[in-house]
PDB file of C-alpha atoms in Angstrom:
ATOM      1  CA  UNK A 458       0.033  -0.040   0.083  1.00 49.00           C
ATOM      2  CA  UNK A 459       1.355   3.433  -0.986  1.00 49.00           C
ATOM      3  CA  UNK A 460      -0.351   6.444   0.354  1.00 51.00           C
ATOM      4  CA  UNK A 461       1.196  10.026  -0.282  1.00 49.00           C
ATOM      5  CA  UNK A 462      -0.770  12.436   1.517  1.00 51.00           C
ATOM      6  CA  UNK A 463       0.286  15.863   2.919  1.00 54.00           C
ATOM      7  CA  UNK A 464       1.777  15.233   6.447  1.00 56.00           C
ATOM      8  CA  UNK A 465      -0.961  15.828   9.165  1.00 57.00           C
ATOM      9  CA  UNK A 466       0.703  16.361  12.540  1.00 62.00           C
ATOM     10  CA  UNK A 467      -2.690  15.986  14.272  1.00 80.00           C
ATOM     11  CA  UNK A 468      -3.118  12.418  12.866  1.00 91.00           C
ATOM     12  CA  UNK A 469      -3.889   9.944  15.728  1.00 95.00           C
ATOM     13  CA  UNK A 470      -1.131   7.540  16.593  1.00 95.00           C
ATOM     14  CA  UNK A 471      -1.523   3.867  15.254  1.00 97.00           C
ATOM     15  CA  UNK A 472      -2.689   2.667  18.664  1.00 96.00           C
ATOM     16  CA  UNK A 473      -5.151   5.434  19.290  1.00 97.00           C
ATOM     17  CA  UNK A 474      -6.349   5.120  15.630  1.00 98.00           C
ATOM     18  CA  UNK A 475      -6.972   1.312  16.284  1.00 97.00           C
ATOM     19  CA  UNK A 476      -8.969   2.022  19.319  1.00 97.00           C
ATOM     20  CA  UNK A 477     -10.947   4.867  17.531  1.00 98.00           C
ATOM     21  CA  UNK A 478     -11.706   2.835  14.510  1.00 98.00           C
ATOM     22  CA  UNK A 479     -12.773  -0.107  16.539  1.00 98.00           C
ATOM     23  CA  UNK A 480     -15.245   1.971  18.475  1.00 98.00           C
ATOM     24  CA  UNK A 481     -16.731   3.431  15.322  1.00 98.00           C
ATOM     25  CA  UNK A 482     -16.605   0.424  13.097  1.00 98.00           C
ATOM     26  CA  UNK A 483     -19.782  -0.795  11.417  1.00 98.00           C
ATOM     27  CA  UNK A 484     -18.675  -3.984   9.641  1.00 98.00           C
ATOM     28  CA  UNK A 485     -15.773  -5.419  11.904  1.00 98.00           C
ATOM     29  CA  UNK A 486     -15.972  -6.318  15.514  1.00 98.00           C
ATOM     30  CA  UNK A 487     -13.671  -7.945  18.093  1.00 97.00           C
ATOM     31  CA  UNK A 488     -14.478 -11.015  20.243  1.00 96.00           C
ATOM     32  CA  UNK A 489     -12.736 -10.672  23.532  1.00 93.00           C
ATOM     33  CA  UNK A 490     -13.389 -14.296  24.309  1.00 95.00           C
ATOM     34  CA  UNK A 491     -11.587 -15.329  21.094  1.00 96.00           C
ATOM     35  CA  UNK A 492      -8.758 -12.981  21.794  1.00 95.00           C
ATOM     36  CA  UNK A 493      -8.219 -14.632  25.098  1.00 94.00           C
ATOM     37  CA  UNK A 494      -8.349 -18.067  23.809  1.00 94.00           C
ATOM     38  CA  UNK A 495      -5.985 -17.302  20.819  1.00 93.00           C
ATOM     39  CA  UNK A 496      -3.522 -15.571  23.158  1.00 90.00           C
ATOM     40  CA  UNK A 497      -3.504 -18.664  25.341  1.00 89.00           C
ATOM     41  CA  UNK A 498      -3.023 -20.928  22.331  1.00 87.00           C
ATOM     42  CA  UNK A 499      -0.089 -18.820  21.155  1.00 86.00           C
ATOM     43  CA  UNK A 500       1.499 -18.977  24.638  1.00 82.00           C
ATOM     44  CA  UNK A 501       1.388 -22.793  24.320  1.00 80.00           C
ATOM     45  CA  UNK A 502       3.187 -22.973  20.904  1.00 74.00           C
ATOM     46  CA  UNK A 503       5.406 -20.002  20.538  1.00 71.00           C
ATOM     47  CA  UNK A 504       9.113 -21.044  21.065  1.00 60.00           C
ATOM     48  CA  UNK A 505      10.479 -18.853  23.676  1.00 51.00           C
ATOM     49  CA  UNK A 506      13.841 -18.875  21.882  1.00 48.00           C
ATOM     50  CA  UNK A 507      12.489 -16.784  19.181  1.00 53.00           C
ATOM     51  CA  UNK A 508      14.691 -17.077  15.844  1.00 65.00           C
ATOM     52  CA  UNK A 509      17.069 -14.262  15.438  1.00 81.00           C
ATOM     53  CA  UNK A 510      16.063 -11.944  12.645  1.00 88.00           C
ATOM     54  CA  UNK A 511      19.553 -12.159  10.936  1.00 88.00           C
ATOM     55  CA  UNK A 512      19.373 -16.042  10.900  1.00 91.00           C
ATOM     56  CA  UNK A 513      17.064 -15.930   7.854  1.00 94.00           C
ATOM     57  CA  UNK A 514      18.925 -16.748   4.650  1.00 95.00           C
ATOM     58  CA  UNK A 515      18.117 -13.483   2.978  1.00 97.00           C
ATOM     59  CA  UNK A 516      18.625 -11.037   5.865  1.00 96.00           C
ATOM     60  CA  UNK A 517      21.860  -9.065   6.446  1.00 96.00           C
ATOM     61  CA  UNK A 518      24.097 -10.890   8.873  1.00 93.00           C
ATOM     62  CA  UNK A 519      25.697  -7.795  10.475  1.00 93.00           C
ATOM     63  CA  UNK A 520      24.173  -4.599  12.004  1.00 93.00           C
ATOM     64  CA  UNK A 521      26.334  -1.939  10.246  1.00 95.00           C
ATOM     65  CA  UNK A 522      25.366   1.069   7.985  1.00 96.00           C
ATOM     66  CA  UNK A 523      25.108  -1.215   5.009  1.00 96.00           C
ATOM     67  CA  UNK A 524      22.568  -3.360   6.761  1.00 97.00           C
ATOM     68  CA  UNK A 525      20.501  -0.290   7.723  1.00 97.00           C
ATOM     69  CA  UNK A 526      20.600   0.839   4.085  1.00 97.00           C
ATOM     70  CA  UNK A 527      19.416  -2.519   2.895  1.00 98.00           C
ATOM     71  CA  UNK A 528      16.558  -2.555   5.387  1.00 98.00           C
ATOM     72  CA  UNK A 529      15.482   0.954   4.512  1.00 98.00           C
ATOM     73  CA  UNK A 530      15.520   0.360   0.775  1.00 98.00           C
ATOM     74  CA  UNK A 531      13.618  -2.897   0.974  1.00 98.00           C
ATOM     75  CA  UNK A 532      11.036  -1.457   3.357  1.00 98.00           C
ATOM     76  CA  UNK A 533      10.487   1.591   1.047  1.00 98.00           C
ATOM     77  CA  UNK A 534       9.078  -0.867  -1.648  1.00 97.00           C
ATOM     78  CA  UNK A 535       7.651  -3.393   0.655  1.00 96.00           C
ATOM     79  CA  UNK A 536       4.136  -3.351  -0.749  1.00 93.00           C
ATOM     80  CA  UNK A 537       1.756  -5.380  -3.185  1.00 88.00           C
ATOM     81  CA  UNK A 538       3.329  -8.768  -3.765  1.00 87.00           C
ATOM     82  CA  UNK A 539      -0.033 -10.700  -3.782  1.00 77.00           C
ATOM     83  CA  UNK A 540      -1.531 -12.319  -6.788  1.00 72.00           C
ATOM     84  CA  UNK A 541      -5.150 -13.204  -7.459  1.00 70.00           C
ATOM     85  CA  UNK A 542      -3.930 -16.506  -9.050  1.00 73.00           C
ATOM     86  CA  UNK A 543      -1.689 -18.470  -6.785  1.00 73.00           C
ATOM     87  CA  UNK A 544      -0.182 -20.179  -9.838  1.00 76.00           C
ATOM     88  CA  UNK A 545       0.825 -16.916 -11.408  1.00 82.00           C
ATOM     89  CA  UNK A 546       3.500 -15.674  -9.011  1.00 87.00           C
ATOM     90  CA  UNK A 547       6.422 -13.337  -9.375  1.00 91.00           C
ATOM     91  CA  UNK A 548       9.369 -15.344  -8.038  1.00 94.00           C
ATOM     92  CA  UNK A 549      13.248 -15.120  -7.741  1.00 97.00           C
ATOM     93  CA  UNK A 550      15.781 -17.970  -7.454  1.00 97.00           C
ATOM     94  CA  UNK A 551      18.455 -17.086  -5.182  1.00 97.00           C
ATOM     95  CA  UNK A 552      20.683 -19.086  -2.755  1.00 93.00           C
ATOM     96  CA  UNK A 553      18.846 -22.301  -1.669  1.00 89.00           C
ATOM     97  CA  UNK A 554      15.446 -21.439  -2.703  1.00 94.00           C
ATOM     98  CA  UNK A 555      12.866 -19.910  -4.979  1.00 96.00           C
ATOM     99  CA  UNK A 556      11.265 -16.928  -3.354  1.00 96.00           C
ATOM    100  CA  UNK A 557       7.956 -15.325  -3.675  1.00 93.00           C
ATOM    101  CA  UNK A 558       6.173 -12.422  -1.971  1.00 92.00           C
ATOM    102  CA  UNK A 559       8.299 -10.053   0.149  1.00 94.00           C
ATOM    103  CA  UNK A 560      11.180 -12.479   0.238  1.00 96.00           C
ATOM    104  CA  UNK A 561      11.374 -12.314  -3.577  1.00 96.00           C
ATOM    105  CA  UNK A 562      12.102  -8.703  -3.277  1.00 97.00           C
ATOM    106  CA  UNK A 563      14.851  -9.370  -0.773  1.00 98.00           C
ATOM    107  CA  UNK A 564      16.353 -12.145  -3.122  1.00 98.00           C
ATOM    108  CA  UNK A 565      16.320  -9.763  -6.028  1.00 98.00           C
ATOM    109  CA  UNK A 566      18.088  -7.138  -3.960  1.00 98.00           C
ATOM    110  CA  UNK A 567      20.755  -9.556  -2.897  1.00 98.00           C
ATOM    111  CA  UNK A 568      21.192 -10.746  -6.373  1.00 98.00           C
ATOM    112  CA  UNK A 569      21.639  -7.308  -7.570  1.00 98.00           C
ATOM    113  CA  UNK A 570      24.263  -6.691  -4.920  1.00 98.00           C
ATOM    114  CA  UNK A 571      26.034  -9.857  -5.777  1.00 98.00           C
ATOM    115  CA  UNK A 572      26.101  -8.616  -9.398  1.00 97.00           C
ATOM    116  CA  UNK A 573      27.983  -5.477  -8.236  1.00 98.00           C
ATOM    117  CA  UNK A 574      25.050  -3.055  -8.439  1.00 98.00           C
ATOM    118  CA  UNK A 575      24.854  -0.700  -5.441  1.00 98.00           C
ATOM    119  CA  UNK A 576      20.943  -1.101  -5.351  1.00 98.00           C
ATOM    120  CA  UNK A 577      20.723  -0.245  -1.646  1.00 98.00           C
ATOM    121  CA  UNK A 578      22.604   3.094  -1.951  1.00 98.00           C
ATOM    122  CA  UNK A 579      20.344   6.171  -1.709  1.00 98.00           C
ATOM    123  CA  UNK A 580      22.617   7.932  -4.331  1.00 98.00           C
ATOM    124  CA  UNK A 581      21.979   5.012  -6.811  1.00 98.00           C
ATOM    125  CA  UNK A 582      18.257   4.557  -6.446  1.00 98.00           C
ATOM    126  CA  UNK A 583      17.609   8.410  -6.174  1.00 98.00           C
ATOM    127  CA  UNK A 584      17.940   8.309 -10.044  1.00 98.00           C
ATOM    128  CA  UNK A 585      17.069   4.711 -10.893  1.00 98.00           C
ATOM    129  CA  UNK A 586      14.556   4.489 -13.865  1.00 98.00           C
ATOM    130  CA  UNK A 587      11.901   1.937 -14.639  1.00 98.00           C
ATOM    131  CA  UNK A 588      13.795  -0.059 -17.200  1.00 98.00           C
ATOM    132  CA  UNK A 589      16.764  -0.365 -14.737  1.00 98.00           C
ATOM    133  CA  UNK A 590      14.590  -1.320 -11.867  1.00 98.00           C
ATOM    134  CA  UNK A 591      12.625  -3.756 -13.836  1.00 97.00           C
ATOM    135  CA  UNK A 592      15.876  -5.547 -14.702  1.00 97.00           C
ATOM    136  CA  UNK A 593      17.285  -5.560 -11.346  1.00 98.00           C
ATOM    137  CA  UNK A 594      13.952  -7.097  -9.816  1.00 97.00           C
ATOM    138  CA  UNK A 595      13.444  -9.317 -12.778  1.00 97.00           C
ATOM    139  CA  UNK A 596      11.457 -12.522 -12.250  1.00 95.00           C
ATOM    140  CA  UNK A 597      12.518 -16.101 -12.635  1.00 95.00           C
ATOM    141  CA  UNK A 598       8.801 -16.952 -13.727  1.00 93.00           C
ATOM    142  CA  UNK A 599       6.921 -15.414 -16.583  1.00 92.00           C
ATOM    143  CA  UNK A 600       5.198 -13.010 -14.194  1.00 91.00           C
ATOM    144  CA  UNK A 601       6.897  -9.782 -13.345  1.00 91.00           C
ATOM    145  CA  UNK A 602       6.927  -7.864 -10.008  1.00 91.00           C
ATOM    146  CA  UNK A 603       3.885  -5.641 -10.143  1.00 91.00           C
ATOM    147  CA  UNK A 604       3.814  -1.704  -9.621  1.00 94.00           C
ATOM    148  CA  UNK A 605       7.443  -1.098 -10.972  1.00 96.00           C
ATOM    149  CA  UNK A 606       6.344   2.436 -11.723  1.00 97.00           C
ATOM    150  CA  UNK A 607       5.267   3.147  -8.152  1.00 97.00           C
ATOM    151  CA  UNK A 608       8.386   1.448  -6.733  1.00 97.00           C
ATOM    152  CA  UNK A 609      10.549   3.736  -8.778  1.00 98.00           C
ATOM    153  CA  UNK A 610       8.751   6.745  -7.715  1.00 98.00           C
ATOM    154  CA  UNK A 611       9.097   5.863  -4.027  1.00 98.00           C
ATOM    155  CA  UNK A 612      12.809   5.140  -4.480  1.00 98.00           C
ATOM    156  CA  UNK A 613      13.531   8.362  -6.452  1.00 98.00           C
ATOM    157  CA  UNK A 614      11.641  10.347  -3.687  1.00 98.00           C
ATOM    158  CA  UNK A 615      13.323   8.948  -0.617  1.00 98.00           C
ATOM    159  CA  UNK A 616      16.703   8.722  -2.355  1.00 98.00           C
ATOM    160  CA  UNK A 617      16.680  12.461  -3.333  1.00 98.00           C
ATOM    161  CA  UNK A 618      15.700  13.480   0.227  1.00 98.00           C
ATOM    162  CA  UNK A 619      18.414  11.319   1.823  1.00 98.00           C
ATOM    163  CA  UNK A 620      21.105  12.670  -0.476  1.00 98.00           C
ATOM    164  CA  UNK A 621      19.991  16.159   0.060  1.00 98.00           C
ATOM    165  CA  UNK A 622      19.318  16.333   3.649  1.00 98.00           C
ATOM    166  CA  UNK A 623      20.988  13.223   5.325  1.00 98.00           C
ATOM    167  CA  UNK A 624      24.202  12.910   3.507  1.00 97.00           C
ATOM    168  CA  UNK A 625      22.971   9.898   1.564  1.00 96.00           C
ATOM    169  CA  UNK A 626      22.405   7.713   4.564  1.00 96.00           C
ATOM    170  CA  UNK A 627      19.386   6.732   6.587  1.00 97.00           C
ATOM    171  CA  UNK A 628      21.537   5.924   9.686  1.00 97.00           C
ATOM    172  CA  UNK A 629      21.835   9.797   9.985  1.00 97.00           C
ATOM    173  CA  UNK A 630      18.027   9.828  10.530  1.00 98.00           C
ATOM    174  CA  UNK A 631      18.338   7.310  13.245  1.00 98.00           C
ATOM    175  CA  UNK A 632      21.063   9.270  15.004  1.00 97.00           C
ATOM    176  CA  UNK A 633      18.770  12.383  15.181  1.00 97.00           C
ATOM    177  CA  UNK A 634      16.085  10.368  17.057  1.00 97.00           C
ATOM    178  CA  UNK A 635      17.695   9.907  20.658  1.00 97.00           C
ATOM    179  CA  UNK A 636      17.040   6.207  20.623  1.00 97.00           C
ATOM    180  CA  UNK A 637      13.243   6.861  20.447  1.00 98.00           C
ATOM    181  CA  UNK A 638      11.209   4.735  18.145  1.00 98.00           C
ATOM    182  CA  UNK A 639       8.342   7.367  18.282  1.00 97.00           C
ATOM    183  CA  UNK A 640      10.806  10.122  17.234  1.00 98.00           C
ATOM    184  CA  UNK A 641      12.007   8.125  14.397  1.00 98.00           C
ATOM    185  CA  UNK A 642       8.483   7.257  13.419  1.00 98.00           C
ATOM    186  CA  UNK A 643       7.526  10.827  13.153  1.00 97.00           C
ATOM    187  CA  UNK A 644      10.643  11.754  11.236  1.00 98.00           C
ATOM    188  CA  UNK A 645      10.047   8.955   8.671  1.00 98.00           C
ATOM    189  CA  UNK A 646       6.443  10.062   8.032  1.00 97.00           C
ATOM    190  CA  UNK A 647       7.321  13.829   8.073  1.00 97.00           C
ATOM    191  CA  UNK A 648      10.263  13.622   5.763  1.00 98.00           C
ATOM    192  CA  UNK A 649       9.252  10.741   3.473  1.00 98.00           C
ATOM    193  CA  UNK A 650       5.807  11.143   1.913  1.00 97.00           C
ATOM    194  CA  UNK A 651       5.522   7.599   0.529  1.00 97.00           C
ATOM    195  CA  UNK A 652       5.385   6.326   4.134  1.00 97.00           C
ATOM    196  CA  UNK A 653       2.446   8.347   5.212  1.00 96.00           C
ATOM    197  CA  UNK A 654      -0.063   5.557   5.527  1.00 95.00           C
ATOM    198  CA  UNK A 655      -3.102   7.575   6.809  1.00 96.00           C
ATOM    199  CA  UNK A 656      -6.746   7.933   5.993  1.00 96.00           C
ATOM    200  CA  UNK A 657      -9.794   9.909   6.865  1.00 97.00           C
ATOM    201  CA  UNK A 658     -12.312   8.216   9.169  1.00 97.00           C
ATOM    202  CA  UNK A 659     -15.339   9.650  10.931  1.00 96.00           C
ATOM    203  CA  UNK A 660     -13.930  13.138  10.191  1.00 95.00           C
ATOM    204  CA  UNK A 661     -10.543  12.146  11.952  1.00 96.00           C
ATOM    205  CA  UNK A 662      -7.203  11.497  10.390  1.00 97.00           C
ATOM    206  CA  UNK A 663      -6.138   8.019  11.414  1.00 97.00           C
ATOM    207  CA  UNK A 664      -2.527   6.731  11.010  1.00 97.00           C
ATOM    208  CA  UNK A 665      -1.698   3.124  10.346  1.00 97.00           C
ATOM    209  CA  UNK A 666       1.910   3.495   9.356  1.00 97.00           C
ATOM    210  CA  UNK A 667       2.513  -0.170   8.342  1.00 96.00           C
ATOM    211  CA  UNK A 668       5.807   0.237   6.504  1.00 96.00           C
ATOM    212  CA  UNK A 669       7.164   2.885   8.745  1.00 98.00           C
ATOM    213  CA  UNK A 670       6.726   0.683  11.781  1.00 97.00           C
ATOM    214  CA  UNK A 671       8.075  -2.362   9.947  1.00 97.00           C
ATOM    215  CA  UNK A 672      11.136  -0.259   9.207  1.00 98.00           C
ATOM    216  CA  UNK A 673      11.818   0.497  12.782  1.00 98.00           C
ATOM    217  CA  UNK A 674      11.060  -2.997  14.000  1.00 96.00           C
ATOM    218  CA  UNK A 675      13.393  -4.443  11.302  1.00 97.00           C
ATOM    219  CA  UNK A 676      16.255  -2.265  12.425  1.00 97.00           C
ATOM    220  CA  UNK A 677      15.505  -3.038  16.015  1.00 96.00           C
ATOM    221  CA  UNK A 678      15.448  -6.938  15.165  1.00 95.00           C
ATOM    222  CA  UNK A 679      18.514  -6.684  12.967  1.00 95.00           C
ATOM    223  CA  UNK A 680      20.559  -4.970  15.783  1.00 95.00           C
ATOM    224  CA  UNK A 681      18.909  -7.113  18.520  1.00 92.00           C
ATOM    225  CA  UNK A 682      17.951  -3.966  20.210  1.00 94.00           C
ATOM    226  CA  UNK A 683      21.464  -2.458  20.584  1.00 95.00           C
ATOM    227  CA  UNK A 684      23.676  -0.066  18.717  1.00 96.00           C
ATOM    228  CA  UNK A 685      21.767   1.551  15.716  1.00 96.00           C
ATOM    229  CA  UNK A 686      18.678  -0.400  16.840  1.00 96.00           C
ATOM    230  CA  UNK A 687      18.402   0.573  20.445  1.00 97.00           C
ATOM    231  CA  UNK A 688      15.057   2.182  21.035  1.00 98.00           C
ATOM    232  CA  UNK A 689      13.991   2.750  24.569  1.00 97.00           C
ATOM    233  CA  UNK A 690      10.404   2.857  23.633  1.00 97.00           C
ATOM    234  CA  UNK A 691      10.135   0.004  21.180  1.00 96.00           C
ATOM    235  CA  UNK A 692       7.132  -1.277  22.988  1.00 95.00           C
ATOM    236  CA  UNK A 693       5.134   1.763  21.569  1.00 96.00           C
ATOM    237  CA  UNK A 694       5.256   0.196  18.087  1.00 96.00           C
ATOM    238  CA  UNK A 695       2.070  -1.567  17.246  1.00 96.00           C
ATOM    239  CA  UNK A 696       1.451  -4.568  14.979  1.00 94.00           C
ATOM    240  CA  UNK A 697       1.695  -3.853  11.321  1.00 92.00           C
ATOM    241  CA  UNK A 698      -1.697  -3.350   9.696  1.00 88.00           C
ATOM    242  CA  UNK A 699      -1.521  -5.428   6.567  1.00 86.00           C
ATOM    243  CA  UNK A 700      -4.051  -7.658   4.875  1.00 83.00           C
ATOM    244  CA  UNK A 701      -2.590 -11.120   6.005  1.00 88.00           C
ATOM    245  CA  UNK A 702      -3.087 -10.940   9.761  1.00 92.00           C
ATOM    246  CA  UNK A 703      -6.699  -9.942   9.606  1.00 95.00           C
ATOM    247  CA  UNK A 704      -7.196 -13.342   7.666  1.00 94.00           C
ATOM    248  CA  UNK A 705      -5.781 -15.281  10.562  1.00 95.00           C
ATOM    249  CA  UNK A 706      -7.619 -13.249  13.164  1.00 96.00           C
ATOM    250  CA  UNK A 707     -10.911 -13.900  11.326  1.00 97.00           C
ATOM    251  CA  UNK A 708      -9.974 -17.602  10.995  1.00 96.00           C
ATOM    252  CA  UNK A 709      -9.681 -17.821  14.848  1.00 96.00           C
ATOM    253  CA  UNK A 710     -12.680 -15.742  15.542  1.00 97.00           C
ATOM    254  CA  UNK A 711     -10.875 -12.869  17.039  1.00 97.00           C
ATOM    255  CA  UNK A 712     -12.365 -10.563  14.361  1.00 97.00           C
ATOM    256  CA  UNK A 713     -15.892 -10.764  12.901  1.00 97.00           C
ATOM    257  CA  UNK A 714     -17.210  -9.376   9.709  1.00 98.00           C
ATOM    258  CA  UNK A 715     -20.707  -8.145   8.972  1.00 98.00           C
ATOM    259  CA  UNK A 716     -22.734 -10.193   6.468  1.00 98.00           C
ATOM    260  CA  UNK A 717     -22.407  -7.219   4.012  1.00 97.00           C
ATOM    261  CA  UNK A 718     -18.650  -7.155   4.213  1.00 97.00           C
ATOM    262  CA  UNK A 719     -18.347 -10.926   4.042  1.00 96.00           C
ATOM    263  CA  UNK A 720     -20.555 -11.033   0.943  1.00 96.00           C
ATOM    264  CA  UNK A 721     -18.235  -8.310  -0.823  1.00 96.00           C
ATOM    265  CA  UNK A 722     -15.175 -10.329   0.058  1.00 94.00           C
ATOM    266  CA  UNK A 723     -16.648 -13.522  -1.340  1.00 94.00           C
ATOM    267  CA  UNK A 724     -17.642 -11.759  -4.494  1.00 94.00           C
ATOM    268  CA  UNK A 725     -14.033 -10.537  -4.942  1.00 89.00           C
ATOM    269  CA  UNK A 726     -14.764  -6.852  -4.451  1.00 92.00           C
ATOM    270  CA  UNK A 727     -11.488  -4.992  -4.754  1.00 89.00           C
ATOM    271  CA  UNK A 728     -11.464  -2.266  -2.012  1.00 92.00           C
ATOM    272  CA  UNK A 729      -9.432   1.080  -2.709  1.00 91.00           C
ATOM    273  CA  UNK A 730      -7.020   2.251  -0.302  1.00 89.00           C
ATOM    274  CA  UNK A 731      -8.848   4.506   2.232  1.00 93.00           C
ATOM    275  CA  UNK A 732     -12.318   2.828   1.652  1.00 96.00           C
ATOM    276  CA  UNK A 733     -14.146   2.567   4.990  1.00 97.00           C
ATOM    277  CA  UNK A 734     -14.147  -1.140   5.028  1.00 97.00           C
ATOM    278  CA  UNK A 735     -10.364  -1.344   4.194  1.00 96.00           C
ATOM    279  CA  UNK A 736      -9.671   1.111   7.054  1.00 97.00           C
ATOM    280  CA  UNK A 737     -12.019  -0.800   9.439  1.00 98.00           C
ATOM    281  CA  UNK A 738     -10.197  -4.179   8.697  1.00 97.00           C
ATOM    282  CA  UNK A 739      -6.636  -2.755   9.224  1.00 97.00           C
ATOM    283  CA  UNK A 740      -7.652  -0.533  12.154  1.00 97.00           C
ATOM    284  CA  UNK A 741      -9.558  -3.134  14.235  1.00 98.00           C
ATOM    285  CA  UNK A 742      -6.670  -5.534  13.505  1.00 97.00           C
ATOM    286  CA  UNK A 743      -4.374  -3.229  15.373  1.00 97.00           C
ATOM    287  CA  UNK A 744      -6.669  -2.979  18.355  1.00 97.00           C
ATOM    288  CA  UNK A 745      -7.384  -6.749  18.434  1.00 96.00           C
ATOM    289  CA  UNK A 746      -3.628  -7.391  18.947  1.00 95.00           C
ATOM    290  CA  UNK A 747      -3.485  -4.627  21.604  1.00 94.00           C
ATOM    291  CA  UNK A 748      -6.219  -6.211  23.434  1.00 90.00           C
ATOM    292  CA  UNK A 749      -4.494  -9.432  23.242  1.00 74.00           C
ATOM    293  CA  UNK A 750      -1.443  -8.088  25.175  1.00 70.00           C
TER     294      UNK A 750
END
């Protein structure tokens, strides 16, 4: 999802937005009983030794400036990988696997780096064009990565801002924020328009900030909460309001849809970014996870 609205400093925080949207929602509700049941179930099965972020084959193995640049670049264009037909997916062969979804992007970025292309450098992608990016993110199937034009626009936008204001390095943004996740969140959505994941709902501006919060969490995880990723208020970051987690929460009965909404979904209705139902699904998801804490 890419929204590029004028920055509104009065926008509610994602947590407050989730609560407000849930209180006003017409088509999405939360079952507190199901929340409790799912929370208990997760406690039984979640491995207390959570896998380290960097142990994934495609993620950076160190927590230096290059790793921060890699994370930033990938999260700038971390959107829209889904396919209506599961047999017609963009994919990239790299390392020990064939990757789809978000991981196909990571694989393509690593492939480009291995080929000597500085794809994660803001100075490089500030001027990258569609033909070049299409080649760098080329598919190993017959189905290409969608929305190349929008990805180029995002990369050009953030790259130019980093070069002009932050000496071509996102790490300098982090250093300005006094180890505060919330300060970094506000800097990201203020300075980089493509991260402004907000909507108008019941005459209020609500903020969901999916990719901006993923960016902060990825840096924190990569650095294991130390060094560049030390944020004293990391617990203020909410879950990331996407379209996958709602499916799981509905499956477990945590979220429930109205008959009208279920009918639209079964009919394959495509909601636009900012549609009331889309905002309700994402906002209530945030609050459902908060209730489960």
